[in-house]
XYZ file of C-alpha atoms in Angstrom:
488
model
C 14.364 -34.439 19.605
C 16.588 -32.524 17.171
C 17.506 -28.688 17.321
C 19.226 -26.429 14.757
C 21.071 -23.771 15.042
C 23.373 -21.504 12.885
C 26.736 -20.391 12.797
C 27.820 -17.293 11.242
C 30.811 -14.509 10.401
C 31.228 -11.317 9.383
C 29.812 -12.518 5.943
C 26.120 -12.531 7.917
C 26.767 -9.058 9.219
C 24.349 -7.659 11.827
C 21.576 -10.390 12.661
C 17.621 -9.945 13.623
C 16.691 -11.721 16.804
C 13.311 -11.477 15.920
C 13.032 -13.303 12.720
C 15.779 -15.907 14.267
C 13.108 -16.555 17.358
C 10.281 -16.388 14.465
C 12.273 -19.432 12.317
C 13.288 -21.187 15.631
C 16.918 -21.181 15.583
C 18.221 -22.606 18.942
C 22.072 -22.219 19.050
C 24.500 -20.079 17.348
C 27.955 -20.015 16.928
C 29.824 -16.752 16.591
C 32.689 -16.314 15.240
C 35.026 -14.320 17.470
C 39.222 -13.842 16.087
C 41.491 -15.469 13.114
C 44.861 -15.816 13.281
C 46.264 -13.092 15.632
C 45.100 -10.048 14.783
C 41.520 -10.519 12.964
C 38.551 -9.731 14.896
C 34.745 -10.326 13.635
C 33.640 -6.678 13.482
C 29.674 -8.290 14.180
C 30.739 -10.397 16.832
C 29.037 -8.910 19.403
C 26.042 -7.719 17.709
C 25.365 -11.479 16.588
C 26.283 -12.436 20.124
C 23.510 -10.495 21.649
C 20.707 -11.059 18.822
C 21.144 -14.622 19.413
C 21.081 -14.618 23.166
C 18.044 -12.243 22.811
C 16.495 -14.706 20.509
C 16.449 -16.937 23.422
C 19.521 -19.048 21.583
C 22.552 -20.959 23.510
C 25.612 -19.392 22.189
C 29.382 -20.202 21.529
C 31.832 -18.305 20.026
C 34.938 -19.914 17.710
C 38.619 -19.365 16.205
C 39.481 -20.297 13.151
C 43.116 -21.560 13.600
C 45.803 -20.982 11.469
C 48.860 -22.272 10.672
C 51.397 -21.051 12.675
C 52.167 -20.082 16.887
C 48.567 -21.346 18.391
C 49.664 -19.954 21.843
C 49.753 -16.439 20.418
C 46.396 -17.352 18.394
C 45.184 -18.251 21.867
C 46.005 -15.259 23.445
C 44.305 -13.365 21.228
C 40.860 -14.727 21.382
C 41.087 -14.684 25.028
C 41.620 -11.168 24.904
C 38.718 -10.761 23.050
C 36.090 -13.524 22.761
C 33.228 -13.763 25.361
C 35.010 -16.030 27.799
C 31.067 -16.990 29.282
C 30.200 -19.289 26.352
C 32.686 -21.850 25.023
C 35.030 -21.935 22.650
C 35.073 -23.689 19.227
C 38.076 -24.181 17.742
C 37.771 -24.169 13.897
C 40.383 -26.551 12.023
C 39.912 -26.503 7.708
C 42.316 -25.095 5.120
C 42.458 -21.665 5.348
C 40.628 -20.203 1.888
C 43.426 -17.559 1.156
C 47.051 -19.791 1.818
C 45.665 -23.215 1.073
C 47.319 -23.929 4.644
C 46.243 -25.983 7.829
C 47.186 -25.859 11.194
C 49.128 -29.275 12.447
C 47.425 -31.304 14.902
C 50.001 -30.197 17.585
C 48.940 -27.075 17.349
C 45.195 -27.680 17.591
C 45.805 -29.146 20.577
C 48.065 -26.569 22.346
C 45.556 -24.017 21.499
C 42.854 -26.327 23.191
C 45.183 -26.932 26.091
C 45.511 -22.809 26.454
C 42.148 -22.023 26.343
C 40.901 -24.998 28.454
C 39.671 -23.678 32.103
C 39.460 -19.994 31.198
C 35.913 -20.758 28.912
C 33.288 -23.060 29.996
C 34.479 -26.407 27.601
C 36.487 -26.481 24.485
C 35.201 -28.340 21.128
C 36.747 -29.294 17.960
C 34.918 -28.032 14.289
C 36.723 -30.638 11.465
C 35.431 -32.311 8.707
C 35.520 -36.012 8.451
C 38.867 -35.598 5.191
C 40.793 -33.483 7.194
C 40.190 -35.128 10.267
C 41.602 -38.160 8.247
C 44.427 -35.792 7.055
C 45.244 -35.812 10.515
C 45.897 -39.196 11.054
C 42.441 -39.674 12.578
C 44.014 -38.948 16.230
C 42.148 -39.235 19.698
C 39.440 -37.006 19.987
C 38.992 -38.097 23.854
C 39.958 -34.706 25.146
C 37.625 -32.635 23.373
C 34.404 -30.853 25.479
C 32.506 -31.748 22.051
C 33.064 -32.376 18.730
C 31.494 -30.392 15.958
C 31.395 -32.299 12.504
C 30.920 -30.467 8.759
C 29.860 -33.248 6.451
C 27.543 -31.969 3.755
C 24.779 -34.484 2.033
C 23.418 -32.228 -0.453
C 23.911 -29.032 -2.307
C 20.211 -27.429 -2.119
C 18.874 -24.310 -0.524
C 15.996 -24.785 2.067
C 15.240 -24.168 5.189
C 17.239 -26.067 7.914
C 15.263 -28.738 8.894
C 13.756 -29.105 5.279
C 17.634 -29.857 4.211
C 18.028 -32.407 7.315
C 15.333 -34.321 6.808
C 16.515 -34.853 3.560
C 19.608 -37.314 5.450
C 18.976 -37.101 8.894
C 21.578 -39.748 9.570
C 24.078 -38.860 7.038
C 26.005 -36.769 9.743
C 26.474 -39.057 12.672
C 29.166 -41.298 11.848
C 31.416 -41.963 14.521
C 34.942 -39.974 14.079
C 37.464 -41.970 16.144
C 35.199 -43.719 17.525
C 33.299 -40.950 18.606
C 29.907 -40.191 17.258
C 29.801 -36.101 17.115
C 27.755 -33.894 19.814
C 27.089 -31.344 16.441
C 26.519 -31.458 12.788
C 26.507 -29.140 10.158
C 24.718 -30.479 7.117
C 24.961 -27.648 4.966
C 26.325 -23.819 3.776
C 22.729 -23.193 2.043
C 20.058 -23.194 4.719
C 17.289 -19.683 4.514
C 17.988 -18.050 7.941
C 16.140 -14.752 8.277
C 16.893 -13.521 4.639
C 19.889 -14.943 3.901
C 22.050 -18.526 3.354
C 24.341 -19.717 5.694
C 25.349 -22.706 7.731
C 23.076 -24.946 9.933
C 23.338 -27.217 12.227
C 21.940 -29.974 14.073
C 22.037 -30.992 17.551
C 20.108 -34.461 18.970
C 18.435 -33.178 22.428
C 16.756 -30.026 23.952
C 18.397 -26.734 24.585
C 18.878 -27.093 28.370
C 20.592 -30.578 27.105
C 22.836 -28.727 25.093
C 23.845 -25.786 27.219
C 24.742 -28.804 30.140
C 27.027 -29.975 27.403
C 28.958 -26.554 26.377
C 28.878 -26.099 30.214
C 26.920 -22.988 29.516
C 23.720 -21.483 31.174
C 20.878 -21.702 28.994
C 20.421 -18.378 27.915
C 16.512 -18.441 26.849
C 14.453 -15.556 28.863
C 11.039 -15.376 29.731
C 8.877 -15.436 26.287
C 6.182 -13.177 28.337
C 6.630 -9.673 26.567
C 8.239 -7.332 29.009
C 6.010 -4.362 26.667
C 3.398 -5.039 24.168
C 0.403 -2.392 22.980
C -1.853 -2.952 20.051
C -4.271 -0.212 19.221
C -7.864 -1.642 19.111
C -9.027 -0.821 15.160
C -11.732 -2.466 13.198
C -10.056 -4.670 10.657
C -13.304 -4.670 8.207
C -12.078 -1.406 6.902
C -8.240 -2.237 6.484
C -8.146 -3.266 3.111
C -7.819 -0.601 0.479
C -10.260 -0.139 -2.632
C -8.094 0.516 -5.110
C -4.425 -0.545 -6.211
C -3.291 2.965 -5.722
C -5.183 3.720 -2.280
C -2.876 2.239 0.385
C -1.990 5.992 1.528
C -5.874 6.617 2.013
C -6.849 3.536 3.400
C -4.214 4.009 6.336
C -5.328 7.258 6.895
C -8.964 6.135 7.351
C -7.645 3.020 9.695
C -5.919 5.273 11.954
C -8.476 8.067 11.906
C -11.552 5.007 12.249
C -9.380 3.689 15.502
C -9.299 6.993 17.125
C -13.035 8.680 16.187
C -15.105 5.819 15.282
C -15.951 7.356 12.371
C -14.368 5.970 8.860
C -13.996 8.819 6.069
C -14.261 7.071 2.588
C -11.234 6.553 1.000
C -12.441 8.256 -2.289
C -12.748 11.840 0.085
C -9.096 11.158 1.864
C -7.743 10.602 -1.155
C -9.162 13.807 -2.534
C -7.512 15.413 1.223
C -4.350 13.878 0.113
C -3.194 14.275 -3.163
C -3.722 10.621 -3.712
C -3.780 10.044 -8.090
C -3.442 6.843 -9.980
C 0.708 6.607 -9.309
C -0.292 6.599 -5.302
C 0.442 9.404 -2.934
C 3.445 11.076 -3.564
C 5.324 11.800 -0.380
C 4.989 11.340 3.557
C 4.742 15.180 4.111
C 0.917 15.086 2.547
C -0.415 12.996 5.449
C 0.004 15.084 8.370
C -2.058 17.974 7.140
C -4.901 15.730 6.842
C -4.451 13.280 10.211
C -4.570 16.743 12.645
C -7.852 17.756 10.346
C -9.373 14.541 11.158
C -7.838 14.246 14.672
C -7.558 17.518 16.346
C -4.537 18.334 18.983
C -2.884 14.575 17.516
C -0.525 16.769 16.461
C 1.152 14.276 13.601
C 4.544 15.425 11.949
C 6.542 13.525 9.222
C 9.946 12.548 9.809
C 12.290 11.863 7.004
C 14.819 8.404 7.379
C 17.164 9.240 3.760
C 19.790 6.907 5.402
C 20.124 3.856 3.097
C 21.010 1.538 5.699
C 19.958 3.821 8.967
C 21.953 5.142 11.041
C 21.562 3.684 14.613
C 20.325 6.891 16.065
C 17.694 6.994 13.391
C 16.558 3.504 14.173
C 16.024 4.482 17.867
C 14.176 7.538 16.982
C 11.772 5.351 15.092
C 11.246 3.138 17.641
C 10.822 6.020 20.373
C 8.487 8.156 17.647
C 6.400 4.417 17.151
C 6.166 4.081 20.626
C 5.327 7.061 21.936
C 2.382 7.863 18.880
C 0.701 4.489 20.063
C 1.253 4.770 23.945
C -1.122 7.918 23.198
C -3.221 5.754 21.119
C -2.866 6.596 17.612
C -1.302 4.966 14.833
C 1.843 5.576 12.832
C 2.176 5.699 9.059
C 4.836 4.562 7.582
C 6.242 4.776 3.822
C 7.983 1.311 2.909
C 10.148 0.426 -0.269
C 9.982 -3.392 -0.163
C 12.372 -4.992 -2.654
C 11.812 -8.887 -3.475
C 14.608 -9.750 -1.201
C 13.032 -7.896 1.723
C 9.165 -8.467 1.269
C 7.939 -8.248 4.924
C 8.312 -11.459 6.448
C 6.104 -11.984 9.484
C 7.704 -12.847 12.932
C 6.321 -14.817 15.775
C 3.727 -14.973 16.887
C 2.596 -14.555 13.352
C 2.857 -17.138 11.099
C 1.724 -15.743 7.837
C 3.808 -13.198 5.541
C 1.750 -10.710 3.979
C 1.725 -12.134 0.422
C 3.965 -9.541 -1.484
C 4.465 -10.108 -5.340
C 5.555 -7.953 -8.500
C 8.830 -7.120 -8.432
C 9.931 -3.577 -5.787
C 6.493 -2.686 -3.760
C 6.412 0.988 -2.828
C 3.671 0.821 -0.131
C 1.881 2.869 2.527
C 1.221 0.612 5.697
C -0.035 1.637 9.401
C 2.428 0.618 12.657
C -0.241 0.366 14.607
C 1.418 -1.891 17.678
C 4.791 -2.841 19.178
C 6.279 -5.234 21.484
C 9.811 -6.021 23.355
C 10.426 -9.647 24.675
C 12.920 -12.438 24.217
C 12.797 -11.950 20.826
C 13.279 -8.310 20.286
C 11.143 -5.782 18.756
C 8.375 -6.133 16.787
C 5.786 -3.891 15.181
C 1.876 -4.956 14.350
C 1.281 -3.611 11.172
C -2.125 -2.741 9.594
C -1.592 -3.918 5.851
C -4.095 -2.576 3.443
C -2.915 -4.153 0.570
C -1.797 -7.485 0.991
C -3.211 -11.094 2.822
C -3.941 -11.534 5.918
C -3.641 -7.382 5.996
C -2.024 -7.598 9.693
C 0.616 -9.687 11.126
C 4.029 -8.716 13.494
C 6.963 -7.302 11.327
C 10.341 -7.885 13.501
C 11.550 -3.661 14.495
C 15.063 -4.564 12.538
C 12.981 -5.176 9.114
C 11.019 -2.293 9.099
C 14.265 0.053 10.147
C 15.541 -1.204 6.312
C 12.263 -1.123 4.585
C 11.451 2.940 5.668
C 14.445 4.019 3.791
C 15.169 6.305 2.154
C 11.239 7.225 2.675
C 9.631 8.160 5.883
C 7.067 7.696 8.404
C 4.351 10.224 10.333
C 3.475 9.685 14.186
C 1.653 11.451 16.615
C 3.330 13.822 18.742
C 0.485 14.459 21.640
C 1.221 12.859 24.873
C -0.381 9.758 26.408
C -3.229 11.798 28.695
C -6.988 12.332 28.839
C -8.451 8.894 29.070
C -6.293 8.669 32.464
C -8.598 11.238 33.567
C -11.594 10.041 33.328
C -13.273 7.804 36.030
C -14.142 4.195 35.174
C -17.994 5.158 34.150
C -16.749 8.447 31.691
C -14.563 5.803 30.032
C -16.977 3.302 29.460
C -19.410 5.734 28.125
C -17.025 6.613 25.904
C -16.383 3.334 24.691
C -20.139 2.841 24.031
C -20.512 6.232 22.110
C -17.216 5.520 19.838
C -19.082 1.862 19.418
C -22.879 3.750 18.370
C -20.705 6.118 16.155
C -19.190 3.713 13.997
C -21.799 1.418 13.776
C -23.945 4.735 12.203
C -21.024 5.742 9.873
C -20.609 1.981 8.615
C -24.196 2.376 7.784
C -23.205 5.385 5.984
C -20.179 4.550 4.738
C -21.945 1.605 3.166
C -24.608 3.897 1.425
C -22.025 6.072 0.342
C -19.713 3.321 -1.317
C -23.094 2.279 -3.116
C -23.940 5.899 -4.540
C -20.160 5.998 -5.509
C -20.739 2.918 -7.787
C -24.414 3.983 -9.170
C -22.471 7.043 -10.160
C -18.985 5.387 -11.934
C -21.643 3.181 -13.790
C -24.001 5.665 -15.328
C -21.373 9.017 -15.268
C -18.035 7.353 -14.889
C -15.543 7.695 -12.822
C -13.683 11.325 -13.242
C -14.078 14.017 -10.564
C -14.381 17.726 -10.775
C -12.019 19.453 -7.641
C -14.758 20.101 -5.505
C -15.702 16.290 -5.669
C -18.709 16.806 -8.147
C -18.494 14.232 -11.431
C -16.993 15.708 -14.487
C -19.623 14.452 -16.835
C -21.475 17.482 -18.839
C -24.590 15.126 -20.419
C -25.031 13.028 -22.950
C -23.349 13.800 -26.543
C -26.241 16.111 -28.450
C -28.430 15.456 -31.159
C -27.106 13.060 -33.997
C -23.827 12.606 -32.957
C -23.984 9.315 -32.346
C -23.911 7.398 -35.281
C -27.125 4.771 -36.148
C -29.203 7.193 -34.163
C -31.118 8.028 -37.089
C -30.837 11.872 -35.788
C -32.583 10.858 -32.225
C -30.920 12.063 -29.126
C -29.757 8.806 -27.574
C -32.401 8.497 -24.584
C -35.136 8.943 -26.998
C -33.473 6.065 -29.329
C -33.202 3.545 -26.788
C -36.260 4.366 -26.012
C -38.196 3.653 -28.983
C -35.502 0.739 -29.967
C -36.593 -1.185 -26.402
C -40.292 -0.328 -26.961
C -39.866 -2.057 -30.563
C -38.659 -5.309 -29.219
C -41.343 -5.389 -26.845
């Protein structure tokens, strides 16, 4: 069996747990310090997304040339001295310097015994640049040794050359390999790496615990709508169409999109803002008590991305949905996080979409929201919580302010009578919904279809008397009349 894992920098900056749990990454390496002063400013955000990701974790150093005990010091002072310790030996980018071997090892020989093992990152020409010495007192050796240049996902790229890595160094065949700088990791390219056994195997080798937690979902809610109405009838009617999916979950009864659309605003460039939907969500839902809520921070701020989460939360705790305006950029279509396994199929350059939140879960992985996509395949799938914080911006979302009460009320019969009467009433206003979607198209075929305000269609009758040419003078009724009758 064969793992992968990543390792990363301040160059990856903040990661998503979810989306590395959803690609199955299974070890990370962090970088921690450089030199004596330079710390990773992400270090312990990547830290925790990959432990809550359910990854085994190390941290490194990259070594430079010069006093390795004070280098030493310095990531003990600040590393996490629970996982081990990687110590990273290549030129340095900026000096076109290396450390010498000595000093590799007196940094190992400081750091051994206060982290759980030590290993050694080289690459098979420096390690030759070295003298090819003894590797016999390293925890674990860690080998770069790229095959190809190509961008892929990780285990696409190493099954490519799956035993291009493993040549013994010294003797020693290495523990880890990284096969490439270009592997697709939750949105972006970085390094990956292979390890030959299973997780536990490798965290009994780093002398680590493994760090995976229980993949049951300490909190998971998904509101219970009917999916035949999700998808929206027109390219411009994704604002609608979540209105109707959130007010169909709650009533049972499905306005058409055509009248919502009317409530809204909604024209042929979409609907314009978030602040048009609450007015018509309370209509339809009395007491729901819906509010908009602005996010203008381009990244968010942290305390806005915990007010979404609590505003999600708490609108679908009391059981109704949560719209939420997205700006979705090719580089950050939604990308669909286990236990999902299909991304809704964005396409067309920047989408500026409507979509419903319309569940959420916390586990191993992180947060997640189920969202209710109208206008894209398969039109619902789990979006990881750290996605959808960047995709709101600088729009907005609307949620539900009433509290989670009334249904804990009722005794077990009242609430299964309810059930049954919110099943009867939308089975009658599919019926009717159905009829009404039918008259809609008897009308855009014979009238067209423009609108007065009050919903009525703008056509005033057929053009009068002679004004169409080849009528011979006939009003047109009468001349299709008599030209059918004469080809009779």
């Amino acid at each position: 069996m064969t793992i992968f894992g990543i390792d990363v920098s301040s160059w990856q900056g903040d990661l998503d747990a979810g989306r590395l749990a959803g690609e199955g990454i299974s070890f990370g390496v962090v970088k921690a310090t450089q030199g004596t002063g330079y710390v990773n400013p992400h270090m312990a955000q990547q830290t925790r997304a990959l432990r809550d990701a359910g990854c085994v974790v190390a941290q490194y150093h990259f070594l430079e040339l010069g006093d390795p005990v004070a280098q030493a010091e310095h990531y003990l002072r600040t590393a996490d001295l629970t996982v081990p310790c990687a110590v990273d030996v290549e030129e340095d980018p900026e000096t076109g310097t290396m450390p010498t071997w000595d000093e590799v090892v007196a940094f190992r020989d400081h750091v051994a015994g206060r982290v759980p093992s030590v290993g050694l990152y080289v690459n098979p020409s420096d390690y030759r640049a070295f003298g090819a010495p003894d590797l016999a007192g390293w925890g674990w050796v860690w080998v770069a040794n790229y095959p190809y240049a190509r961008t892929n996902t990780p285990k696409a790229l190493y099954d490519l050359a799956p035993e291009w890595g493993w040549k013994p160094l010294g003797g020693r065949t290495p523990d880890l390999w990284q096969f490439t700088d270009r592997a697709s990791v939750a949105g972006q390219n970085m390094d990956a790496n292979a390890f030959r056994g299973t997780r536990d195997q490798l965290a009994a080798l780093w002398g680590t615990k493994q760090t995976r937690k229980e993949t049951t979902p300490v909190t998971e809610k998904v509101l219970d709508y009917s999916r035949q109405y999700v998808a929206q009838d027109t390219d411009y009617f994704c604002g609608p169409a979540s209105c109707q999916t959130i007010i169909g979950e709650e009533t049972g009864h499905y306005p058409p999109e055509r009248d919502l659309a009317r409530e809204l605003g909604t024209h042929k460039g979409g609907t314009d803002w978030i602040g048009q939907f609450p007015a018509v969500l309370n209509k339809h839902i009395p007491g729901a008590g819906y509010v908009s809520v602005g996010m203008p921070s381009d990244p968010p701020t942290r305390e806005q991305k915990e007010r979404l989460w609590r505003d999600v939360t708490s609108s679908i705790d009391a059981g109704l949905g949560v719209v939420a305006n997205i700006v979705a950029p090719p580089s950050n279509y939604p990308k669909a996080v286990a236990p999902s396994t299909q991304s809704p199929a964005y396409a067309g350059g920047t989408v500026y979409h409507y979509i419903v939140i319309a569940g959420y879960a916390e586990d191993h992985a992180g947060r997640r929201f189920w969202v209710a996509d109208s206008g894209f395949r398969p039109y619902g799938y789990w979006c990881s919580f750290e996605q959808m914080a960047t995709l709101i911006p600088p729009k907005g979302y609307c949620y539900a302010t009433r509290q989670n009460e009334g249904d804990n009320d009722m005794t077990p019969e009242q609430g299964a009578a309810l059930h049954d009467a919110k099943i009867a009433a939308q089975t009658a206003h599919d019926r009717l919904d159905t009829l009404e979607r039918k008259i809609d198209l008897i009308l855009d075929q014979l009238v067209g279809p423009e609108r007065k305000a009050d919903g009525m269609p703008a056509f005033t009758g057929w053009k009068p008397n002679g004004a169409f040419p080849g009528t011979r003078g006939l009003p047109l009724v009468d001349y299709l009349t008599r030209t059918l009758e004469g080809r009779k």
